[in-house]
Amino acid sequence: MSPRLSRRLMLGAGGAAAVRPVAAEDDVIPEWSRTLGEGVDQHPYGKPSIHEKAVIRRDVGWLTASPQSSVNFTPLHALDGIITPNGLCFERHHGGMADIDPARHRLMIHGMVERPVVLTMAELKRLPRVNRIYFLECAANSGMEWRGAQLNGVQFTHGMIHNVMYTGVTLRTLLDAAGVKPGAAWMLAEGADAAGMDRSIPLGKALDDCMVAFAQNGEALRPEQGYPLRLVVPGWQGNMWVKWLRRLKIGDAPWHTREETSKYTDLLADGRARRFTWVMDAKSVITAPSPQAPVVGHGPLVISGIAWSGRGTISRVDVSLDGGRNWREARLDGPVLPLSMTRFYVDTEWHGQEMLLQSRAHDSTGYVQPTKAELRKIRGLNSIYHNNGIQTWLIRPNGESENVEVG
Amino acid sequence: MWRWASLVLLLLFAPLAQAAPLGLGRAPTAAELEAWDIDVRPDGKGLPKGRGTAREGEALYQERCASCHGEFGEGINRWPELAGGEGSLTGDRPLRTIGSYWPYVSTVFDFLRHAMPFGNAQSLVPDEIYAVTAYLLGLNDVLKDEDFELNERTLPSIRLPNEAGFFDDDREVAEAAFWNRPVCMVACTAEVRITGRAAVLDVTPDTKSAPRIE
């Protein structure tokens, strides 16, 4: 309790104040305690408090030539728990956000199947459905940091990720019904937007855990996330999760589309490139404190962060306050699910000392998140994609923070 | 007599049961397949009948593509480059284009058929796509003969210089050291130095040399 607050409380208790408190000089009984608030139905679809208006997706203007072929970033510094609110899930479009009438949308399943089929959205919603929580990370997340610390905020360095609960129908249900022919090994997924995004996916993955989703976090998909239907490819790079999904074609060889040749191939230092690098490696980052979320005062401090792995479940996260010299195990809190974000905390004290905050994720396959230096040694500087190196935030004595690298 | 009746019933219901195991949906129409089944593979599977030459593609390219991609495929402002970059893949600023990086010509066809020109996608007819693809191959010095006819038979036979430059994901082998390694918890490094700062490097948002995400 602050001294000012306790003095006022004491005055009140002594019966000294016979007059009603005046709002302007007294926040003991603020205006919202004395006047009626808005009635129901002022906001048929609710929004966050006006005081949270800075918590929005943001873009980096210079990255791309046009807003229709661009990206914005999830404000990770201001979020907690593991579920990303629908309106804050980062956007990545290649031909703008399609605005689709669900009554006119169709999903076609054809190619090497016994029974090619076209389904309406209403028909899809009559099939057995499942609910699953998965992270979706763009393979280019942290891609601007390959050459060094560049963007000053976790929203920009790590914000091409979100984690929501999907509702939909498994591809196993759909493809079993269509009857995959012998010799089939690949599936092409294609969007109905003006980019007509198409990606090749191994049939094994499709039948293992992929699904077509029509809902996120309990409500219909947001238009920017592919309304009315998107592909869910758990643990694998976001580009494959084709939005505005209109077609699944079964075949016997990959298509080598532009998004799996020109893009989403990882150029190594020797000039050769890895292709089909679908899985997202284990990764973690401290979301607060961070450059957009400075430390606010001496005393108790919660260090909060997220970890995820495309290969399995987060088994442990270590946190360092001194740039990787000494580590302690963080506390995982909330659901710890495979292929989902996991929240971790370190509850500590801060008294103005300089800190170099780092986190290091471990997953259920035994993978340990590498340092940026370790990654660069193998992959060089030109790979753009799959930067899962350990992030460092410098915390200054005044509580402010900066994106730095240490050696 | 009852046997005949049950055989008739069987014949009536057997195809139905096979056509709709979901109990839902219908077969694609010919019109839907023609409009949607537009993917193309490196072996030429999916290529529509058609033809075009670089000479024929030039006007189309200059009219409908050059405003963004530049007269020579050099890219205006931050719009993508479509040519150049040979020998740059090991350098500081690799330029990944059809000529310097892409493995297959079919990818050009598939992409143009789905997504270009930006803002008027899926508007080009097959002859136009063959012609403008041939023109792009010319800009990239892959096709030297302006009158070479690109069609569904010749396209798969043209190889791009960097086809052998790709290999399948080998992280589990090349990066095996990241698995199951001893993890240090105390006094792991001698001294920690700050080697880079975003505040110093903070990029100027208007330069073309800034890294791109795609």
XYZ file of C-alpha atoms in Angstrom:
621
model
C 0.000 0.000 0.000
C 1.396 3.422 -0.912
C 1.904 5.936 1.957
C -0.573 8.316 0.284
C -3.217 5.636 0.022
C -2.735 4.462 3.599
C -2.893 8.070 4.937
C -6.213 8.585 3.207
C -7.538 5.312 4.417
C -6.536 6.304 7.946
C -8.274 9.680 7.627
C -11.428 7.970 6.474
C -11.292 5.533 9.310
C -10.953 8.389 11.826
C -14.208 9.949 10.562
C -12.452 13.248 9.781
C -13.951 13.567 6.271
C -17.571 14.536 6.527
C -17.811 15.862 2.929
C -18.006 13.643 -0.130
C -14.631 13.283 -1.836
C -14.144 15.435 -4.967
C -13.185 13.428 -8.036
C -10.473 15.756 -9.319
C -8.339 15.535 -6.214
C -9.346 12.207 -4.844
C -8.877 8.821 -6.473
C -10.080 6.905 -3.439
C -13.566 6.917 -4.889
C -12.953 7.531 -8.610
C -15.693 8.593 -11.015
C -16.387 5.048 -12.178
C -17.379 4.194 -8.628
C -19.989 6.984 -8.528
C -21.519 7.192 -11.992
C -23.234 4.517 -14.045
C -21.303 2.904 -16.817
C -22.518 2.111 -20.312
C -25.411 -0.303 -20.614
C -25.298 -3.648 -22.341
C -25.295 -3.682 -26.141
C -23.178 -0.534 -26.502
C -20.625 -2.838 -28.114
C -22.378 -5.888 -29.572
C -18.922 -7.196 -30.433
C -16.665 -6.244 -27.521
C -13.256 -4.640 -27.817
C -10.378 -4.276 -25.351
C -10.330 -1.336 -22.931
C -9.478 2.006 -24.517
C -6.440 2.021 -22.222
C -5.043 -0.927 -24.182
C -5.159 0.914 -27.502
C -1.413 0.653 -28.023
C -1.610 -3.135 -28.015
C -2.032 -3.667 -31.745
C -0.387 -5.431 -34.644
C 2.287 -3.250 -36.220
C 4.237 -3.447 -39.447
C 7.703 -2.377 -40.528
C 7.171 -0.145 -43.528
C 10.455 -0.727 -45.328
C 10.173 -4.506 -45.427
C 7.873 -4.800 -48.412
C 6.737 -2.925 -51.481
C 3.005 -3.021 -50.925
C 0.637 -3.638 -47.998
C -1.030 -6.415 -50.012
C 2.232 -8.340 -50.154
C 3.348 -7.737 -46.616
C 3.349 -8.699 -42.970
C 2.596 -7.247 -39.562
C 3.571 -8.496 -36.140
C 1.877 -9.833 -32.989
C 2.443 -7.567 -29.934
C 4.021 -10.330 -27.869
C 5.391 -7.872 -25.280
C 1.859 -7.116 -24.078
C 0.389 -10.622 -24.107
C 0.393 -13.355 -21.498
C -0.687 -16.966 -21.142
C -0.526 -19.057 -24.293
C -3.557 -18.053 -26.384
C -3.163 -15.194 -28.869
C -6.316 -13.056 -29.134
C -7.809 -13.381 -32.608
C -7.506 -9.687 -33.449
C -3.788 -9.646 -32.600
C -2.632 -12.661 -34.629
C -0.015 -11.386 -37.081
C -1.017 -11.108 -40.738
C 0.919 -12.194 -43.783
C -0.670 -11.805 -47.187
C 0.703 -12.272 -50.687
C -2.265 -10.867 -52.567
C -4.130 -8.926 -49.902
C -6.798 -10.250 -47.565
C -9.486 -12.066 -49.518
C -13.059 -11.217 -48.509
C -14.916 -14.482 -49.100
C -18.652 -15.178 -49.013
C -18.819 -18.522 -47.175
C -21.984 -19.461 -49.047
C -19.978 -19.369 -52.288
C -16.801 -20.987 -50.972
C -15.952 -24.579 -51.910
C -13.243 -27.080 -51.012
C -12.236 -29.425 -53.826
C -10.386 -32.681 -53.083
C -9.108 -34.402 -56.211
C -6.088 -35.830 -58.026
C -5.020 -39.349 -57.064
C -8.219 -40.186 -55.168
C -10.990 -42.671 -55.901
C -13.783 -40.180 -55.330
C -13.017 -36.533 -56.128
C -15.343 -34.329 -54.127
C -16.409 -30.695 -53.789
C -17.706 -29.670 -50.359
C -19.491 -26.516 -49.247
C -18.742 -24.893 -45.891
C -22.134 -26.078 -44.617
C -21.224 -29.634 -45.600
C -17.795 -29.450 -43.932
C -19.488 -28.441 -40.695
C -21.552 -31.636 -40.767
C -18.442 -33.827 -40.491
C -16.856 -35.008 -37.221
C -14.661 -32.227 -35.852
C -11.746 -31.769 -33.457
C -10.250 -28.934 -31.352
C -6.471 -28.443 -31.200
C -4.151 -25.708 -29.900
C -1.143 -25.057 -32.146
C 1.423 -22.335 -32.708
C 1.870 -20.969 -36.203
C 5.278 -19.415 -36.822
C 6.392 -17.876 -40.106
C 9.698 -19.431 -41.178
C 10.998 -15.865 -41.608
C 10.293 -14.960 -37.970
C 13.498 -13.323 -36.619
C 14.772 -13.391 -40.214
C 15.864 -9.767 -40.038
C 18.265 -10.613 -37.208
C 20.604 -12.983 -39.069
C 23.247 -10.304 -39.550
C 22.925 -8.795 -36.102
C 20.559 -7.163 -33.626
C 18.410 -4.935 -35.753
C 14.826 -4.371 -34.634
C 14.204 -3.018 -31.177
C 11.199 -4.889 -29.886
C 10.045 -8.461 -29.405
C 6.999 -7.639 -31.524
C 9.310 -7.154 -34.509
C 12.024 -9.700 -33.749
C 9.637 -12.549 -32.821
C 6.093 -11.403 -33.620
C 5.442 -13.576 -36.674
C 3.853 -16.186 -34.440
C 0.475 -16.830 -32.901
C -1.106 -19.630 -30.912
C -4.830 -20.325 -31.072
C -7.298 -23.185 -30.718
C -8.548 -24.456 -34.073
C -11.809 -26.230 -34.717
C -12.129 -28.238 -37.877
C -12.038 -31.558 -39.664
C -8.924 -33.716 -39.887
C -7.458 -34.445 -43.304
C -7.509 -38.092 -42.258
C -11.340 -37.917 -42.235
C -11.489 -36.149 -45.600
C -8.818 -38.139 -47.424
C -9.983 -41.516 -46.135
C -13.413 -40.678 -47.485
C -11.993 -39.545 -50.826
C -9.935 -42.741 -51.007
C -6.244 -42.024 -51.660
C -4.950 -44.153 -54.554
C -1.859 -46.367 -54.281
C 1.330 -44.531 -55.260
C 0.164 -41.170 -53.899
C 2.775 -39.436 -51.760
C 2.130 -35.677 -51.862
C -0.669 -33.186 -51.456
C -0.951 -29.737 -52.995
C -2.892 -27.163 -50.956
C -4.098 -24.048 -52.771
C -5.766 -20.815 -51.656
C -8.678 -18.969 -53.234
C -7.100 -15.513 -52.766
C -5.418 -13.401 -55.445
C -2.058 -15.019 -54.624
C -3.435 -18.507 -55.219
C -0.841 -19.678 -52.716
C 0.096 -23.287 -53.432
C 2.318 -25.589 -51.379
C 3.334 -29.264 -51.541
C 2.891 -31.261 -48.337
C 3.974 -34.882 -47.860
C 0.931 -37.132 -47.637
C 2.256 -38.687 -44.429
C 2.074 -35.342 -42.645
C -1.367 -34.607 -44.104
C -2.735 -37.893 -42.752
C -0.866 -37.629 -39.463
C -2.131 -34.406 -37.890
C -3.225 -31.821 -40.479
C -6.740 -30.411 -40.470
C -8.915 -27.893 -42.245
C -10.080 -25.314 -39.699
C -13.108 -23.055 -39.828
C -12.816 -21.630 -36.305
C -10.109 -20.101 -34.120
C -10.508 -19.577 -30.385
C -14.149 -20.539 -30.584
C -15.332 -18.146 -33.298
C -15.165 -18.214 -37.072
C -11.679 -17.724 -38.528
C -10.808 -14.063 -38.977
C -10.685 -12.945 -42.631
C -6.978 -12.202 -42.295
C -6.444 -15.776 -41.072
C -8.163 -17.347 -44.050
C -11.914 -17.118 -43.475
C -13.821 -19.284 -44.081
C -11.285 -22.142 -44.222
C -7.562 -22.640 -43.675
C -5.162 -25.524 -43.600
C -3.507 -26.356 -40.263
C -0.059 -27.985 -40.518
C 1.020 -28.388 -36.877
C 4.630 -27.538 -36.030
C 5.505 -26.668 -39.621
C 6.273 -23.263 -41.178
C 3.317 -20.884 -41.380
C 3.481 -20.449 -45.152
C 2.177 -24.007 -45.584
C -0.986 -23.286 -43.583
C -2.758 -22.169 -46.749
C -5.472 -19.613 -46.006
C -8.746 -19.231 -47.898
C -8.248 -22.911 -48.758
C -10.063 -23.972 -51.919
C -8.281 -27.072 -53.155
C -6.385 -30.185 -52.046
C -4.862 -32.241 -54.835
C -3.233 -35.609 -54.245
C -0.215 -36.532 -56.378
C 2.911 -38.668 -56.529
C 5.616 -35.963 -56.583
C 6.129 -32.485 -55.114
C 5.227 -29.462 -57.236
C 8.230 -27.228 -56.371
C 6.051 -24.138 -56.274
C 7.474 -20.636 -55.965
C 6.986 -20.699 -52.167
C 9.150 -23.808 -51.870
C 11.912 -22.811 -54.298
C 12.350 -19.041 -54.717
C 11.195 -18.597 -51.110
C 11.332 -20.808 -48.015
C 14.594 -22.418 -49.042
C 17.530 -21.709 -46.762
C 20.601 -20.409 -48.557
C 23.798 -21.522 -46.833
C 27.204 -19.856 -46.938
C 28.492 -22.157 -49.699
C 25.710 -21.021 -52.051
C 23.710 -24.212 -51.817
C 20.254 -24.162 -50.281
C 18.247 -26.451 -48.071
C 14.756 -27.101 -49.328
C 11.660 -28.591 -47.688
C 12.749 -27.290 -44.272
C 9.242 -27.543 -42.934
C 9.672 -28.159 -39.195
C 10.084 -25.164 -36.913
C 12.949 -25.782 -34.468
C 12.535 -25.253 -30.723
C 12.731 -21.575 -29.802
C 11.953 -19.253 -26.929
C 12.023 -15.557 -26.131
C 11.448 -13.360 -23.109
C 8.445 -11.194 -23.942
C 8.688 -8.918 -20.878
C 10.757 -7.155 -19.880
C 11.826 -6.273 -23.417
C 12.364 -3.020 -25.368
C 8.623 -2.301 -25.625
C 7.969 -3.405 -22.044
C 10.535 -1.783 -19.717
C 10.948 -2.722 -16.046
C 8.807 -0.324 -14.009
C 10.272 -0.358 -10.508
C 12.618 -1.874 -7.979
C 11.529 -4.926 -6.027
C 9.536 -7.885 -7.301
C 9.884 -8.593 -11.021
C 8.177 -11.184 -13.191
C 10.234 -12.256 -16.189
C 7.737 -13.698 -18.666
C 8.339 -15.530 -21.912
C 7.160 -18.083 -24.442
C 8.701 -21.256 -25.818
C 7.581 -23.595 -28.588
C 8.833 -26.460 -30.739
C 7.614 -27.884 -34.021
C 9.035 -31.262 -33.053
C 7.166 -31.884 -29.841
C 6.517 -30.526 -26.374
C 8.569 -27.961 -24.469
C 10.215 -29.897 -21.659
C 12.183 -27.129 -19.976
C 13.264 -23.503 -20.360
C 16.410 -22.001 -18.835
C 16.767 -18.279 -18.198
C 19.966 -16.267 -17.763
C 20.121 -12.781 -16.273
C 23.795 -12.273 -17.157
C 24.079 -12.954 -20.876
C 24.455 -16.721 -20.679
C 27.074 -17.003 -17.951
C 24.730 -18.487 -15.351
C 21.337 -20.088 -15.893
C 18.336 -21.061 -13.810
C 15.351 -23.180 -14.716
C 12.188 -21.216 -15.423
C 8.736 -22.179 -14.162
C 6.406 -23.448 -16.905
C 2.847 -22.337 -16.212
C -0.468 -23.073 -17.860
C -1.059 -25.894 -20.347
C 2.149 -27.461 -21.685
C 0.974 -28.968 -24.977
C 2.769 -30.440 -27.987
C 3.253 -28.029 -30.913
C 1.819 -25.187 -28.843
C 3.296 -22.124 -27.200
C 4.249 -22.703 -23.580
C 4.429 -19.839 -21.058
C 7.373 -19.610 -18.675
C 8.182 -17.308 -15.773
C 11.074 -16.410 -13.523
C 9.900 -14.648 -10.362
C 12.760 -12.517 -9.133
C 13.811 -9.176 -7.619
C 15.349 -6.235 -9.416
C 17.234 -3.376 -7.799
C 18.505 -1.434 -10.760
C 21.295 -3.795 -11.734
C 22.111 -4.115 -15.442
C 20.849 -7.439 -16.829
C 21.381 -9.370 -20.046
C 18.261 -11.527 -20.302
C 18.261 -14.744 -22.307
C 16.104 -17.828 -22.526
C 16.915 -21.314 -23.827
C 14.234 -23.854 -24.764
C 14.480 -27.653 -24.554
C 11.967 -29.935 -26.261
C 10.789 -33.519 -25.857
C 13.150 -34.732 -28.609
C 16.168 -33.527 -26.625
C 16.765 -30.488 -28.858
C 18.323 -27.511 -27.067
C 17.868 -24.023 -28.554
C 21.236 -22.885 -29.967
C 22.942 -19.514 -29.702
C 22.942 -17.207 -32.721
C 26.683 -17.803 -33.066
C 26.183 -21.574 -33.218
C 23.527 -21.155 -35.902
C 25.620 -18.770 -37.997
C 28.534 -21.195 -37.921
C 26.417 -23.815 -39.689
C 24.049 -21.690 -41.743
C 25.958 -18.523 -42.566
C 24.163 -15.165 -42.719
C 22.012 -15.461 -45.832
C 19.461 -18.036 -44.873
C 16.619 -15.565 -43.979
C 14.516 -18.408 -42.579
C 14.631 -20.514 -39.417
C 16.465 -18.173 -37.080
C 15.766 -19.809 -33.721
C 18.855 -18.471 -31.958
C 18.871 -17.293 -28.350
C 17.729 -13.649 -28.004
C 19.389 -11.190 -25.624
C 17.735 -8.133 -24.059
C 19.918 -5.606 -22.232
C 18.113 -4.141 -19.198
C 19.622 -0.808 -18.149
C 19.624 0.615 -14.606
C 16.678 2.864 -15.534
C 14.615 -0.183 -16.531
C 14.786 0.445 -20.277
C 15.722 -2.399 -22.554
C 17.513 -2.902 -25.861
C 17.970 -5.713 -28.380
C 21.665 -6.641 -28.196
C 24.005 -9.474 -29.027
C 26.669 -10.808 -26.718
C 29.900 -12.660 -27.361
C -37.771 -63.758 -58.919
C -36.701 -62.244 -55.549
C -33.118 -62.829 -56.597
C -33.519 -60.584 -59.582
C -35.088 -57.950 -57.429
C -32.191 -57.935 -54.984
C -29.662 -57.850 -57.814
C -31.412 -54.813 -59.259
C -31.318 -53.206 -55.841
C -27.621 -53.957 -55.513
C -26.857 -52.438 -58.889
C -28.871 -49.393 -57.980
C -27.203 -48.746 -54.670
C -23.646 -49.894 -55.164
C -22.434 -46.906 -57.184
C -24.149 -44.477 -54.853
C -22.439 -45.903 -51.807
C -19.100 -45.647 -53.596
C -19.597 -42.075 -54.785
C -20.350 -40.581 -51.390
C -18.733 -42.280 -48.401
C -19.008 -38.966 -46.553
C -22.671 -38.877 -47.391
C -21.960 -35.325 -48.535
C -20.562 -33.349 -51.423
C -20.551 -33.824 -55.166
C -18.022 -34.476 -57.899
C -16.127 -31.464 -59.332
C -17.605 -30.045 -62.538
C -15.572 -29.761 -65.723
C -15.734 -25.967 -65.477
C -14.419 -25.979 -61.903
C -11.568 -28.282 -62.856
C -10.600 -26.135 -65.826
C -10.527 -22.977 -63.707
C -8.915 -24.402 -60.574
C -6.736 -27.301 -61.659
C -3.911 -24.997 -62.696
C -0.853 -26.358 -60.913
C 2.246 -27.327 -62.880
C 5.082 -29.701 -61.958
C 8.721 -29.760 -63.137
C 8.001 -32.861 -65.254
C 5.441 -30.803 -67.162
C 2.411 -32.394 -65.568
C -0.365 -29.817 -65.481
C 0.915 -27.652 -68.350
C -1.959 -26.545 -70.582
C -1.813 -26.678 -74.355
C -0.353 -23.482 -75.710
C 2.713 -21.718 -77.089
C 4.676 -18.514 -77.038
C 8.082 -16.981 -77.750
C 10.161 -14.343 -75.977
C 9.634 -12.028 -78.944
C 5.881 -12.374 -78.490
C 6.144 -11.934 -74.717
C 8.099 -8.676 -74.800
C 5.157 -6.344 -75.393
C 3.066 -8.056 -72.739
C 5.915 -7.880 -70.230
C 6.675 -4.214 -70.874
C 2.991 -3.326 -70.679
C 1.815 -5.425 -67.753
C 4.875 -6.309 -65.679
C 7.647 -3.734 -66.145
C 5.950 -1.014 -64.068
C 6.837 -3.064 -60.982
C 9.567 -5.435 -62.064
C 11.476 -3.013 -64.300
C 12.236 -2.951 -67.998
C 15.058 -5.485 -67.541
C 13.593 -7.340 -64.562
C 15.718 -5.231 -62.215
C 12.769 -4.378 -59.904
C 11.483 -0.825 -59.399
C 11.961 0.433 -55.827
C 11.147 -2.502 -53.554
C 9.217 -4.596 -56.091
C 10.901 -7.956 -56.709
C 13.816 -8.350 -59.131
C 13.206 -11.011 -61.759
C 16.664 -11.190 -63.322
C 20.338 -10.796 -62.435
C 22.249 -12.024 -59.437
C 24.361 -14.661 -61.196
C 27.265 -15.570 -58.927
C 25.845 -13.651 -55.973
C 24.656 -16.582 -53.857
C 27.836 -16.803 -51.788
C 28.248 -13.046 -51.468
C 27.088 -10.505 -48.932
C 23.898 -9.617 -50.762
C 22.678 -12.679 -52.612
C 20.101 -11.914 -55.283
C 17.770 -14.864 -55.790
C 16.184 -14.709 -59.231
C 14.921 -17.143 -61.843
C 18.356 -17.174 -63.444
C 20.504 -17.141 -60.336
C 18.496 -19.284 -57.942
C 15.239 -20.918 -59.072
C 15.546 -24.649 -59.831
C 12.684 -25.170 -62.313
C 11.017 -23.322 -65.197
C 7.681 -24.948 -64.327
C 7.656 -22.863 -61.156
C 7.587 -19.669 -63.219
C 4.612 -20.925 -65.179
C 2.770 -22.147 -62.085
C 3.366 -18.874 -60.233
C 2.352 -16.577 -63.091
C -0.747 -18.668 -63.662
C -1.759 -18.288 -60.011
C -0.632 -14.834 -58.975
C 0.559 -12.417 -61.681
C 0.130 -9.708 -62.731
C -0.215 -8.515 -59.149
C -3.667 -6.993 -58.831
C -5.108 -8.875 -61.809
C -4.265 -12.477 -61.024
C -5.489 -15.471 -63.029
C -6.161 -13.243 -66.030
C -3.438 -14.493 -68.404
C -4.327 -17.167 -70.974
C -1.876 -20.054 -71.570
C -0.326 -18.542 -74.734
C 0.400 -15.328 -72.814
C 1.978 -17.242 -69.936
C 4.193 -19.241 -72.325
C 5.254 -16.030 -74.065
C 6.014 -14.014 -70.929
C 7.797 -17.014 -69.354
C 9.964 -17.222 -72.481
C 10.648 -13.493 -72.170
C 11.685 -13.897 -68.508
C 13.997 -16.753 -69.514
C 15.482 -14.374 -72.066
C 16.032 -11.636 -69.485
C 17.846 -14.253 -67.410
C 20.069 -15.414 -70.318
C 18.568 -18.910 -70.119
C 16.890 -18.684 -73.530
C 19.089 -16.970 -76.113
C 16.829 -17.496 -79.135
C 13.983 -14.993 -79.137
C 11.978 -17.219 -81.463
C 12.308 -20.414 -79.461
C 8.786 -21.741 -79.016
C 7.893 -22.509 -75.430
C 4.996 -24.962 -75.214
C 3.809 -27.871 -73.072
C 6.437 -30.155 -74.609
C 9.484 -27.852 -74.720
C 9.074 -26.163 -71.328
C 10.042 -29.156 -69.140
C 13.195 -29.689 -71.231
C 14.688 -26.309 -70.333
C 16.956 -26.482 -67.302
C 17.856 -23.606 -64.999
C 21.500 -23.066 -63.960
C 20.947 -23.557 -60.221
C 18.843 -26.746 -60.366
C 21.565 -28.712 -58.562
C 21.903 -26.022 -55.882
C 19.219 -27.492 -53.624
C 19.215 -30.411 -51.215
C 16.596 -31.788 -48.820
C 16.429 -30.635 -45.208
C 19.367 -32.215 -43.387
C 19.098 -30.402 -40.065
C 18.774 -33.591 -38.050
C 22.173 -34.679 -39.379
C 24.043 -31.416 -39.991
C 22.800 -29.949 -36.715
C 22.759 -33.149 -34.652
C 24.950 -31.353 -32.106
C 21.892 -29.343 -31.024
C 20.294 -32.485 -29.628
C 20.947 -34.101 -26.264
C 23.965 -31.983 -25.428
C 25.273 -31.279 -21.963
C 23.842 -27.981 -20.790
C 25.973 -25.678 -18.660
C 24.165 -23.851 -15.824
C 26.911 -22.122 -13.791
C 29.916 -19.986 -14.808
C 29.505 -21.029 -18.450
C 31.508 -18.214 -20.039
C 34.447 -16.232 -18.812
C 33.268 -12.748 -19.627
C 30.181 -11.488 -21.429
C 30.629 -8.611 -23.844
C 27.962 -6.783 -25.843
C 28.930 -7.235 -29.500
C 25.966 -5.651 -31.268
C 23.123 -3.283 -30.533
C 19.861 -2.636 -32.337
C 20.166 1.046 -31.405
C 23.360 1.322 -33.451
C 22.329 -0.871 -36.357
C 18.699 0.279 -36.434
C 17.995 0.179 -40.148
C 16.923 3.077 -42.241
C 13.482 2.096 -43.434
C 13.730 3.368 -47.017
C 16.713 1.569 -48.452
C 16.452 -1.261 -50.879
C 19.433 -2.918 -49.296
C 17.545 -3.591 -46.098
C 16.783 -7.264 -45.693
C 13.472 -8.444 -46.972
C 11.087 -11.009 -45.703
C 9.259 -13.043 -48.272
